PDB file of C-alpha atoms in Angstrom:
ATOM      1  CA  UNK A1107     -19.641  47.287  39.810  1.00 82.00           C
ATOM      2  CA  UNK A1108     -17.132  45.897  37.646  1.00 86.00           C
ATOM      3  CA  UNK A1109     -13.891  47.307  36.815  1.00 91.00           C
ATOM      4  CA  UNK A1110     -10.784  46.845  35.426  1.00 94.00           C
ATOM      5  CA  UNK A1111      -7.105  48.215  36.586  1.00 95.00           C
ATOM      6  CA  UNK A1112      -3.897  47.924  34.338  1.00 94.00           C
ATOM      7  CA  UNK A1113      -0.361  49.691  35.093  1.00 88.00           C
ATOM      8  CA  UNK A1114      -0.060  52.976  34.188  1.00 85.00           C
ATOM      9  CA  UNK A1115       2.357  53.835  31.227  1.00 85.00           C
ATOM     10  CA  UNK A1116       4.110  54.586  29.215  1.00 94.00           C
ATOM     11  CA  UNK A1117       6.340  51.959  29.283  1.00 96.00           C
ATOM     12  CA  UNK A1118       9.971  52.010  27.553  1.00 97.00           C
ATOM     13  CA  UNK A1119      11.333  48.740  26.572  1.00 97.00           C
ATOM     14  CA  UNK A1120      14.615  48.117  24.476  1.00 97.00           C
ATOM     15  CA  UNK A1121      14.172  45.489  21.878  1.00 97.00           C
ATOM     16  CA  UNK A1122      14.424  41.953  23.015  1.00 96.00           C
ATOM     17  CA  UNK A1123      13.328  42.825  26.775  1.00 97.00           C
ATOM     18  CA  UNK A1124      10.576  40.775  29.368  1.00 97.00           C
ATOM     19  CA  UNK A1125       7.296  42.325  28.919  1.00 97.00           C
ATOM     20  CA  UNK A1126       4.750  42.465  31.931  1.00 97.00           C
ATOM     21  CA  UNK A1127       1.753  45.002  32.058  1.00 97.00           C
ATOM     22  CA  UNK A1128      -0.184  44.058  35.160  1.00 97.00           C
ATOM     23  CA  UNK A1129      -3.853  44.039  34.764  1.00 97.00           C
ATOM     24  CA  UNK A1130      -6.576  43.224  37.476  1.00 97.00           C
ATOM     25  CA  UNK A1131      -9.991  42.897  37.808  1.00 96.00           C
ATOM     26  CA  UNK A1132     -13.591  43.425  40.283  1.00 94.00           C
ATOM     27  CA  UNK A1133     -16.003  41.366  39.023  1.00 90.00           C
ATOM     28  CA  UNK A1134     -19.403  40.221  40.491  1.00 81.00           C
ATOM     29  CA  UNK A1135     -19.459  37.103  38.597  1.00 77.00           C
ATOM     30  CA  UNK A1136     -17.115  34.626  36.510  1.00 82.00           C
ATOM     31  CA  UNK A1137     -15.924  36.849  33.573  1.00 89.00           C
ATOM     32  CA  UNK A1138     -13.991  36.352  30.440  1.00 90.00           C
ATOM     33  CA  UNK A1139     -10.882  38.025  29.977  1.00 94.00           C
ATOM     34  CA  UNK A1140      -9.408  39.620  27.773  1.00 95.00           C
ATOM     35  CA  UNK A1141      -5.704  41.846  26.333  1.00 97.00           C
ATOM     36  CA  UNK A1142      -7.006  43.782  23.536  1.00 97.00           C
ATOM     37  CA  UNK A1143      -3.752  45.689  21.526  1.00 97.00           C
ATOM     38  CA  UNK A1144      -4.255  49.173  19.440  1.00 94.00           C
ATOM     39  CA  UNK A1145      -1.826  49.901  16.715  1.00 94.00           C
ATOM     40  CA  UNK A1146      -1.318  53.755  16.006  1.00 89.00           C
ATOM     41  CA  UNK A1147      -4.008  55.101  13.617  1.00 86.00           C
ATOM     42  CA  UNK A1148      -6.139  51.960  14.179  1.00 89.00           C
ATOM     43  CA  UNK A1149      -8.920  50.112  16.284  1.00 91.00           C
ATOM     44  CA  UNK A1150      -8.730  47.964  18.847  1.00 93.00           C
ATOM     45  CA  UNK A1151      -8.146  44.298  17.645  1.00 95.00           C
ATOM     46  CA  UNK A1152      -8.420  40.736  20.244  1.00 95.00           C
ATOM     47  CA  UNK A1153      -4.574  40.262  20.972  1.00 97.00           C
ATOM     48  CA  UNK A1154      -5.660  36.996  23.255  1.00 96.00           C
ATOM     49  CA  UNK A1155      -8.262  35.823  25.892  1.00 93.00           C
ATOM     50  CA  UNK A1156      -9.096  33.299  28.420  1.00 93.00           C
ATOM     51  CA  UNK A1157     -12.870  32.195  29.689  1.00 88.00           C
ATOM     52  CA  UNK A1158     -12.167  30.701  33.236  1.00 88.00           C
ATOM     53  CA  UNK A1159      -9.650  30.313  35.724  1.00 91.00           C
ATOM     54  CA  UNK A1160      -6.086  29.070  35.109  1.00 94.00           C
ATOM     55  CA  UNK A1161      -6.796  29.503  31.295  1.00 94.00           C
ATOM     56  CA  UNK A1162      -3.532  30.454  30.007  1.00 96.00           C
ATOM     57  CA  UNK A1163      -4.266  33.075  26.351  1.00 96.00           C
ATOM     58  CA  UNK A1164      -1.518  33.451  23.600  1.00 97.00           C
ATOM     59  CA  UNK A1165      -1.045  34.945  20.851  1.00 97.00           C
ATOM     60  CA  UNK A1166       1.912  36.329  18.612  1.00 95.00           C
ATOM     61  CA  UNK A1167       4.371  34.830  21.528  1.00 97.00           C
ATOM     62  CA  UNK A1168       1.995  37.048  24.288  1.00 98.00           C
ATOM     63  CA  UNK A1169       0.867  35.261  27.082  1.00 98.00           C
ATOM     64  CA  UNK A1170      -1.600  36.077  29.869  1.00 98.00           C
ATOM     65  CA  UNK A1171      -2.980  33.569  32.934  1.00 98.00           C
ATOM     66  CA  UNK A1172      -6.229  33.730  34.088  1.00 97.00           C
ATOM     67  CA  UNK A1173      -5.667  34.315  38.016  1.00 96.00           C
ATOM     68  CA  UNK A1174      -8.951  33.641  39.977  1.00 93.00           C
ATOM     69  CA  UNK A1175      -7.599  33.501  43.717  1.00 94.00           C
ATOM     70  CA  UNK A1176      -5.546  36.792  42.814  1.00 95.00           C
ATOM     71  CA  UNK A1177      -7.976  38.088  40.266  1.00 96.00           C
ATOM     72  CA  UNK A1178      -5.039  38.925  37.913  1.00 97.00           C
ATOM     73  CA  UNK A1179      -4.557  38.824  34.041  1.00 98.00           C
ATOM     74  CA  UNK A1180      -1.054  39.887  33.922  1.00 98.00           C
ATOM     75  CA  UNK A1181       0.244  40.088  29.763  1.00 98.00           C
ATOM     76  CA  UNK A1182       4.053  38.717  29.280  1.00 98.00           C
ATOM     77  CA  UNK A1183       5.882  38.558  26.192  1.00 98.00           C
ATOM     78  CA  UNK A1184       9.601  37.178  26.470  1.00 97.00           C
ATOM     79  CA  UNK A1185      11.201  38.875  23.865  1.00 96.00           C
ATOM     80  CA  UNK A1186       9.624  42.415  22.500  1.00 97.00           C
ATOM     81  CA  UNK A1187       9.931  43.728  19.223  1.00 97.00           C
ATOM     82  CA  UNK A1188      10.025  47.073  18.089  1.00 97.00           C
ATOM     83  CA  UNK A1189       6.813  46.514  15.866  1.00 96.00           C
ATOM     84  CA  UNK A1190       4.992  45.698  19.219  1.00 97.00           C
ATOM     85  CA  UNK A1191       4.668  49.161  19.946  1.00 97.00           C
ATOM     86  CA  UNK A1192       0.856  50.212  20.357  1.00 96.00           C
ATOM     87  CA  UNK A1193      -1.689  50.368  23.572  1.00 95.00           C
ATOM     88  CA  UNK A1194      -2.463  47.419  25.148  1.00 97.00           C
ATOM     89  CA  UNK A1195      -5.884  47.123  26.991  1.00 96.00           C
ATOM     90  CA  UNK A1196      -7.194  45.060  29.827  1.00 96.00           C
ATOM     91  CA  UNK A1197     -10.876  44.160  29.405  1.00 94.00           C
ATOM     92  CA  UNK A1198     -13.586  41.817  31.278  1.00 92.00           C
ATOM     93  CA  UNK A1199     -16.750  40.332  30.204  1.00 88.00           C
ATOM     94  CA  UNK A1200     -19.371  39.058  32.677  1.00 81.00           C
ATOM     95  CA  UNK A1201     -22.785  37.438  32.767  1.00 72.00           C
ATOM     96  CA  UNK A1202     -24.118  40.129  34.637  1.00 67.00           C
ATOM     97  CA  UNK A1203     -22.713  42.648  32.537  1.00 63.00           C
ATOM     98  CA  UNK A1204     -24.942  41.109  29.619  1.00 67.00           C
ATOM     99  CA  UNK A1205     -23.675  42.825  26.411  1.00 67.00           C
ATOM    100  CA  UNK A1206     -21.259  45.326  28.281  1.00 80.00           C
ATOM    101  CA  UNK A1207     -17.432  44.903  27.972  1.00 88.00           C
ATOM    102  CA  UNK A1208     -15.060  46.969  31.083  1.00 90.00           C
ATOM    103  CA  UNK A1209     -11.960  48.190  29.590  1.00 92.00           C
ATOM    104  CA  UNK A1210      -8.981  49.128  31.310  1.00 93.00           C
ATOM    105  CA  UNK A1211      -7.459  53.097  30.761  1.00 92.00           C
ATOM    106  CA  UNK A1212      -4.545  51.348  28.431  1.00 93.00           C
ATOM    107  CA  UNK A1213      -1.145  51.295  28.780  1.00 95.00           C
ATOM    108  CA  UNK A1214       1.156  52.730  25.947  1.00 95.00           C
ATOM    109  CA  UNK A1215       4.249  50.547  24.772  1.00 97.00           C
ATOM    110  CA  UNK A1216       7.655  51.779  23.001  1.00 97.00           C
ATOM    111  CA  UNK A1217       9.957  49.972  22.231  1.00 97.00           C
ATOM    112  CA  UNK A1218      13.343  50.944  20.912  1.00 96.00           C
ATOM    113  CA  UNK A1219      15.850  49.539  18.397  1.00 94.00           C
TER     114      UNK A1219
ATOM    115  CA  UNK B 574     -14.412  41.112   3.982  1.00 69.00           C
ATOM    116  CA  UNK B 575     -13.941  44.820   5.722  1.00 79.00           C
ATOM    117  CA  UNK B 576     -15.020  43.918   8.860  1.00 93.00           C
ATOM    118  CA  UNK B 577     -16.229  46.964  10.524  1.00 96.00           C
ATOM    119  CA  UNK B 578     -16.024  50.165   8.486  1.00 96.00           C
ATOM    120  CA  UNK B 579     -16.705  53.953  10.311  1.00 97.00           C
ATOM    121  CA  UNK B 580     -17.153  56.690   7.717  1.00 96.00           C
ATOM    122  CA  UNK B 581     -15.652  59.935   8.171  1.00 96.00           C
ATOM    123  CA  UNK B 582     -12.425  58.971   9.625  1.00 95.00           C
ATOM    124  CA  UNK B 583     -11.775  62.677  10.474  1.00 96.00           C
ATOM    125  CA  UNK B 584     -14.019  66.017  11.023  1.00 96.00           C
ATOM    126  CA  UNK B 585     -13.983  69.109  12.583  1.00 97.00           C
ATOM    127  CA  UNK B 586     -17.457  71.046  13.767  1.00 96.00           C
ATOM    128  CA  UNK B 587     -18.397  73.708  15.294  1.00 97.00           C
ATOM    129  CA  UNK B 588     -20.261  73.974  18.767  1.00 97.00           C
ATOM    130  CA  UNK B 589     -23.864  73.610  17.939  1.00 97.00           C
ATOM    131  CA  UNK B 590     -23.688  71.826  14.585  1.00 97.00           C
ATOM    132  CA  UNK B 591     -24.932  68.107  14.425  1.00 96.00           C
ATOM    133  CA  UNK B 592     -23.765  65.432  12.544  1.00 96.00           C
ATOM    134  CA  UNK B 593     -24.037  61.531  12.245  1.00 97.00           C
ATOM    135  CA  UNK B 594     -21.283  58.927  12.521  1.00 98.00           C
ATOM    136  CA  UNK B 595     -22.181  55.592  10.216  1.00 97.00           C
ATOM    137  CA  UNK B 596     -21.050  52.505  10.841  1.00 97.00           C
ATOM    138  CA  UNK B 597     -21.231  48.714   9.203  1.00 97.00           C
ATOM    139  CA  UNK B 598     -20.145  45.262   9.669  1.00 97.00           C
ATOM    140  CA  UNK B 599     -20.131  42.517   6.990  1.00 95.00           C
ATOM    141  CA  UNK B 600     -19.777  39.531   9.868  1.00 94.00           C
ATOM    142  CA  UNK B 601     -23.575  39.283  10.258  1.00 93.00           C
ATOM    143  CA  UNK B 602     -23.387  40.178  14.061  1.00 92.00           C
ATOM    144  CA  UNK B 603     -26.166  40.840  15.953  1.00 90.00           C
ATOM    145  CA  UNK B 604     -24.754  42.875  18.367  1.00 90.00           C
ATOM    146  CA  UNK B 605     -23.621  46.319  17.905  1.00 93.00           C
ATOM    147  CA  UNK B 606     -21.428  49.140  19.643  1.00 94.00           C
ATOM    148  CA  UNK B 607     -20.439  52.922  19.996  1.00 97.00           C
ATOM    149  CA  UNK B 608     -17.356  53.614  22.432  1.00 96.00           C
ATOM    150  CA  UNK B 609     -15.692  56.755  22.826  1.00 96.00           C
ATOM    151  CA  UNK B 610     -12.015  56.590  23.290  1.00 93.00           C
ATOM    152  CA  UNK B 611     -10.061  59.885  25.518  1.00 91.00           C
ATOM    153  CA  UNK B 612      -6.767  60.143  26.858  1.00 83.00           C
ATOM    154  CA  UNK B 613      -6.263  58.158  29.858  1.00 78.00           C
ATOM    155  CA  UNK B 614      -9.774  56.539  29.998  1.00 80.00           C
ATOM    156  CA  UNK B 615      -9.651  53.535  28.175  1.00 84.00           C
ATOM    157  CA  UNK B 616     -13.064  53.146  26.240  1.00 91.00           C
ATOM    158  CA  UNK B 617     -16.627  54.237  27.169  1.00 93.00           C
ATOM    159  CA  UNK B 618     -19.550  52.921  26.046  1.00 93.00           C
ATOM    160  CA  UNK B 619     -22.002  55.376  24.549  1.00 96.00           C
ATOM    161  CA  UNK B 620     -24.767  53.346  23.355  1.00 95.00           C
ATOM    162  CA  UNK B 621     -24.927  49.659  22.332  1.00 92.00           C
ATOM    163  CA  UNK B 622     -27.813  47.208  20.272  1.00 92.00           C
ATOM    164  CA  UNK B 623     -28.053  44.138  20.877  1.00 87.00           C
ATOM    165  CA  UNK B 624     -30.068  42.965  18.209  1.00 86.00           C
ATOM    166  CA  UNK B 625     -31.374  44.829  14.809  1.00 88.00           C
ATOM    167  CA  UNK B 626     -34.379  47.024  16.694  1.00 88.00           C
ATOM    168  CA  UNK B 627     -33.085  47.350  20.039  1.00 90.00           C
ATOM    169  CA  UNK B 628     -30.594  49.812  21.174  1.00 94.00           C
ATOM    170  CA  UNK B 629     -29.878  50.675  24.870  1.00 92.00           C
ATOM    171  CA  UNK B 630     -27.936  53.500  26.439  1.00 93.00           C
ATOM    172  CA  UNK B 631     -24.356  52.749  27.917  1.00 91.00           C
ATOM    173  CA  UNK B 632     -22.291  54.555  30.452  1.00 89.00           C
ATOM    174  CA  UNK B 633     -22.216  58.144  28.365  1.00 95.00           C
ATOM    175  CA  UNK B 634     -25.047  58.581  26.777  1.00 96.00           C
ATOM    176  CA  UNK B 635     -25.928  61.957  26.916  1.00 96.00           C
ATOM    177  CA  UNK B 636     -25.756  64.381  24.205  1.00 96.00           C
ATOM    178  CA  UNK B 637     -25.933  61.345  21.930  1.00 97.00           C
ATOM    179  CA  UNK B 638     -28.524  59.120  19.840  1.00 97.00           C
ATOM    180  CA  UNK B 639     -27.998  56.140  17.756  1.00 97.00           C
ATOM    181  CA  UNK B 640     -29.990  54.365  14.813  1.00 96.00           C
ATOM    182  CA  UNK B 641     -29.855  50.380  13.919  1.00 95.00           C
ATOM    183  CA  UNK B 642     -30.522  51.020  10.935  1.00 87.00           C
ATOM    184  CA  UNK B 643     -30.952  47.389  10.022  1.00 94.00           C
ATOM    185  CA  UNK B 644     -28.360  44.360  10.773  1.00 94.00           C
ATOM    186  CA  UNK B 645     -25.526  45.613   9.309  1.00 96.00           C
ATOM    187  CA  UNK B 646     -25.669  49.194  10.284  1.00 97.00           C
ATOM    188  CA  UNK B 647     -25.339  51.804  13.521  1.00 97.00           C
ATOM    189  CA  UNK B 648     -25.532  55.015  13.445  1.00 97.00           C
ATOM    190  CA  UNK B 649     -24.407  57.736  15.811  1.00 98.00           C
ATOM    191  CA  UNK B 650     -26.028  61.199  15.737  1.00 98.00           C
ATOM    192  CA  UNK B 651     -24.696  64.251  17.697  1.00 97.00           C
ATOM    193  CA  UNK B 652     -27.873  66.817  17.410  1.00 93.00           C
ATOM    194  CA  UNK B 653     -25.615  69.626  19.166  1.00 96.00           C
ATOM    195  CA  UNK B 654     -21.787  69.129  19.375  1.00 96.00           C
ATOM    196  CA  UNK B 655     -20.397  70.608  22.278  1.00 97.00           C
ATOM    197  CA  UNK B 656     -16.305  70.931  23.173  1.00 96.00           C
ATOM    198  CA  UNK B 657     -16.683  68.443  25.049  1.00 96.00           C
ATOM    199  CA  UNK B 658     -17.679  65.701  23.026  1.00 97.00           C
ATOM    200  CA  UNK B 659     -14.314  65.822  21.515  1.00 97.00           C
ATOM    201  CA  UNK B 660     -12.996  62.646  21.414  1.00 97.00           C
ATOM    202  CA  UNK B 661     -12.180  59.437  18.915  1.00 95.00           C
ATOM    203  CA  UNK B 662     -15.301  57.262  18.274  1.00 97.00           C
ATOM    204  CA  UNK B 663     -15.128  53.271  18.045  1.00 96.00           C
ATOM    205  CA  UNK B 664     -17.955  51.159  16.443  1.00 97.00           C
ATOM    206  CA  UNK B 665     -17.712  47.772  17.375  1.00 95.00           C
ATOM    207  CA  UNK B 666     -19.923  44.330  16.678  1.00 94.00           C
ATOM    208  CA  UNK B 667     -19.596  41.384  18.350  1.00 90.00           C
ATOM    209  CA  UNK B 668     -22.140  38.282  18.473  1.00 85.00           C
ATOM    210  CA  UNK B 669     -24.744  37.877  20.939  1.00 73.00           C
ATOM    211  CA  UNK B 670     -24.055  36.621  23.807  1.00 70.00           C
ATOM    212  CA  UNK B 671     -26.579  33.595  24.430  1.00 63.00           C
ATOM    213  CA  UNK B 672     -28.947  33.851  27.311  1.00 61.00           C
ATOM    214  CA  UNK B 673     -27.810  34.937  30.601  1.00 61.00           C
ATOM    215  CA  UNK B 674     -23.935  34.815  28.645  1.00 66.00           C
ATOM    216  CA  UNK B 675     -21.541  36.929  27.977  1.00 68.00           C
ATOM    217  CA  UNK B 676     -19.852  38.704  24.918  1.00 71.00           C
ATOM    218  CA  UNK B 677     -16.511  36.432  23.950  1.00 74.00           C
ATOM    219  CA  UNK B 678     -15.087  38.894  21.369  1.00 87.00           C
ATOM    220  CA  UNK B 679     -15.501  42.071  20.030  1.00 91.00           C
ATOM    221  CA  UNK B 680     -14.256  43.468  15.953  1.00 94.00           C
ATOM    222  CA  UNK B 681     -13.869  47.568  15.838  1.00 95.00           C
ATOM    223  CA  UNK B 682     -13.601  49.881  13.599  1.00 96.00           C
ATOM    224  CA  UNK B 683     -11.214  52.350  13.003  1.00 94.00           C
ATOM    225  CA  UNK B 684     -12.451  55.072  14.172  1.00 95.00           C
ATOM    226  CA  UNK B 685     -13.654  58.926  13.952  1.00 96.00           C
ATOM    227  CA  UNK B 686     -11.738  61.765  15.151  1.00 95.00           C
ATOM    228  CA  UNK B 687     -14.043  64.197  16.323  1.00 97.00           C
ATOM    229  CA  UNK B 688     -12.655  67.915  16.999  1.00 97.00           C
ATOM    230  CA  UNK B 689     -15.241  70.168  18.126  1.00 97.00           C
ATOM    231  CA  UNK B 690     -14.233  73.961  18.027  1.00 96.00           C
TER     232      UNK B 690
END
C-alpha cells in the first residue's frame, strides 16, 4: 500500500541555517503531495503542495520538488527562523486512496536564536 | 470564519467511561475526518465521511464510532475508554474529491487531548 517516509528528528538548527527534511513516498498511482507544518498547541495546517511531477510547492520562503523518477518531496527553506519551530509532516494523496490521506511520522524542528 | 472547531480541547476519563468528541466546519465541505495523533506515528485515520450520511471506517477503527450529524458536523464517540486510546484527536474536512480523484487539501482542528487513567 501506500506510504510515506520522512527523516527522523529532532532536528536542531541555529537561526539563519539550510533547511532539508527528506521525505519519500510508495504510491500505486500518481499522488498529490503534500508538507503539512504543526505549530505547538495547534492542528495541522497546508504549509505547501504539488499535484504532479516536477511541480515545485512554496510557501513562506519553503520549497519542496515533486520528484517522480526518485519519488522524493524533499522540504528546503534557505534561511530558518526561530518562529519556524513546529512538526513538519510529509503526506500523499492518491486516486486509489479515494478520500484517504498517508502521513508521514513528523519530524520536530528547533531552532535557536 | 472558525474553520474547524473540536470541543473539549482537554479531558481526562477513566477506563470504562464513554464520551463523545464534537466537531464542526463552517467551509461547507463535504468530506469529513477523525485522526488520532501519538508520538512518533504521524496521524491515523480513525473514521472518515465522505458525504453528510456516509461514514466509513479508516485504519483504527476499533473501540470507536462516529456520527455525521448533518453537513457541518462529526462526531466521535468512545463507548468504553481504555488506556490505550490515549492519544490527541484531529477532526479534519476537506472537499470531495471528484470521481475516481483525490483529496487536494485538508483544514483541522485543533484538537482533543485525551488522557485515559
Amino acid at each position: 500500500g501506500d506510504s510515506v517516509t520522512q527523516m527522523e528528528g529532532p532536528v536542531t538548527l541555529s537561526e539563519e541555517a539550510f533547511l532539508t527534511i527528506n521525505c519519500t513516498y510508495t504510491a500505486t498511482g500518481y499522488p498529490s503531495l503534500f508538507w503539512y507544518v504543526q505549530y505547538p498547541g495547534e492542528g495541522l495546517q497546508l504549509l505547501l503542495k504539488a499535484t504532479k511531477a516536477d511541480d515545485k510547492g512554496s510557501n513562506k520562503g519553503f520549497e519542496a520538488t515533486y520528484r517522480k523518477e526518485t519519488t522524493s518531496f524533499h522540504l528546503e527553506k534557505g534561511s530558518v527562523q526561530v518562529s519556524d519551530s513546529a512538526v513538519y509532516f510529509c503526506a500523499l494523496s492518491d486516486r486509489a486512496g479515494g478520500f484517504k490521506t498517508i502521513f508521514g511520522a513528523g519530524t520536530r524542528l528547533f531552532v535557536k536564536a | 470564519n472558525a474553520g474547524v472547531t473540536q470541543t473539549p480541547k482537554f479531558q481526562v476519563l477513566k477506563t470504562g467511561q464513554s464520551m463523545t468528541l464534537q466537531c464542526a466546519q463552517d467551509m461547507n465541505h463535504n468530506s469529513m475526518y477523525w485522526y488520532r495523533q501519538d508520538p512518533g506515528m504521524g496521524l491515523r485515520l480513525i473514521y472518515y465521511s465522505a458525504s453528510e450520511g456516509t461514514t466509513d471506517k479508516g485504519e483504527v477503527p476499533n473501540g470507536y464510532n462516529v456520527s455525521r450529524l448533518n453537513k457541518r458536523e462529526f462526531s466521535l464517540r468512545l463507548e468504553s475508554a481504555a488506556p490505550s486510546q490515549t492519544s490527541v484527536y484531529f477532526c479534519a474536512s476537506s472537499e470531495a474529491p471528484a470521481s475516481g480523484g483525490r483529496i487536494e487539501t485538508q483544514y483541522f482542528g485543533p484538537g482533543t487531548r485525551l488522557l485515559v487513567l
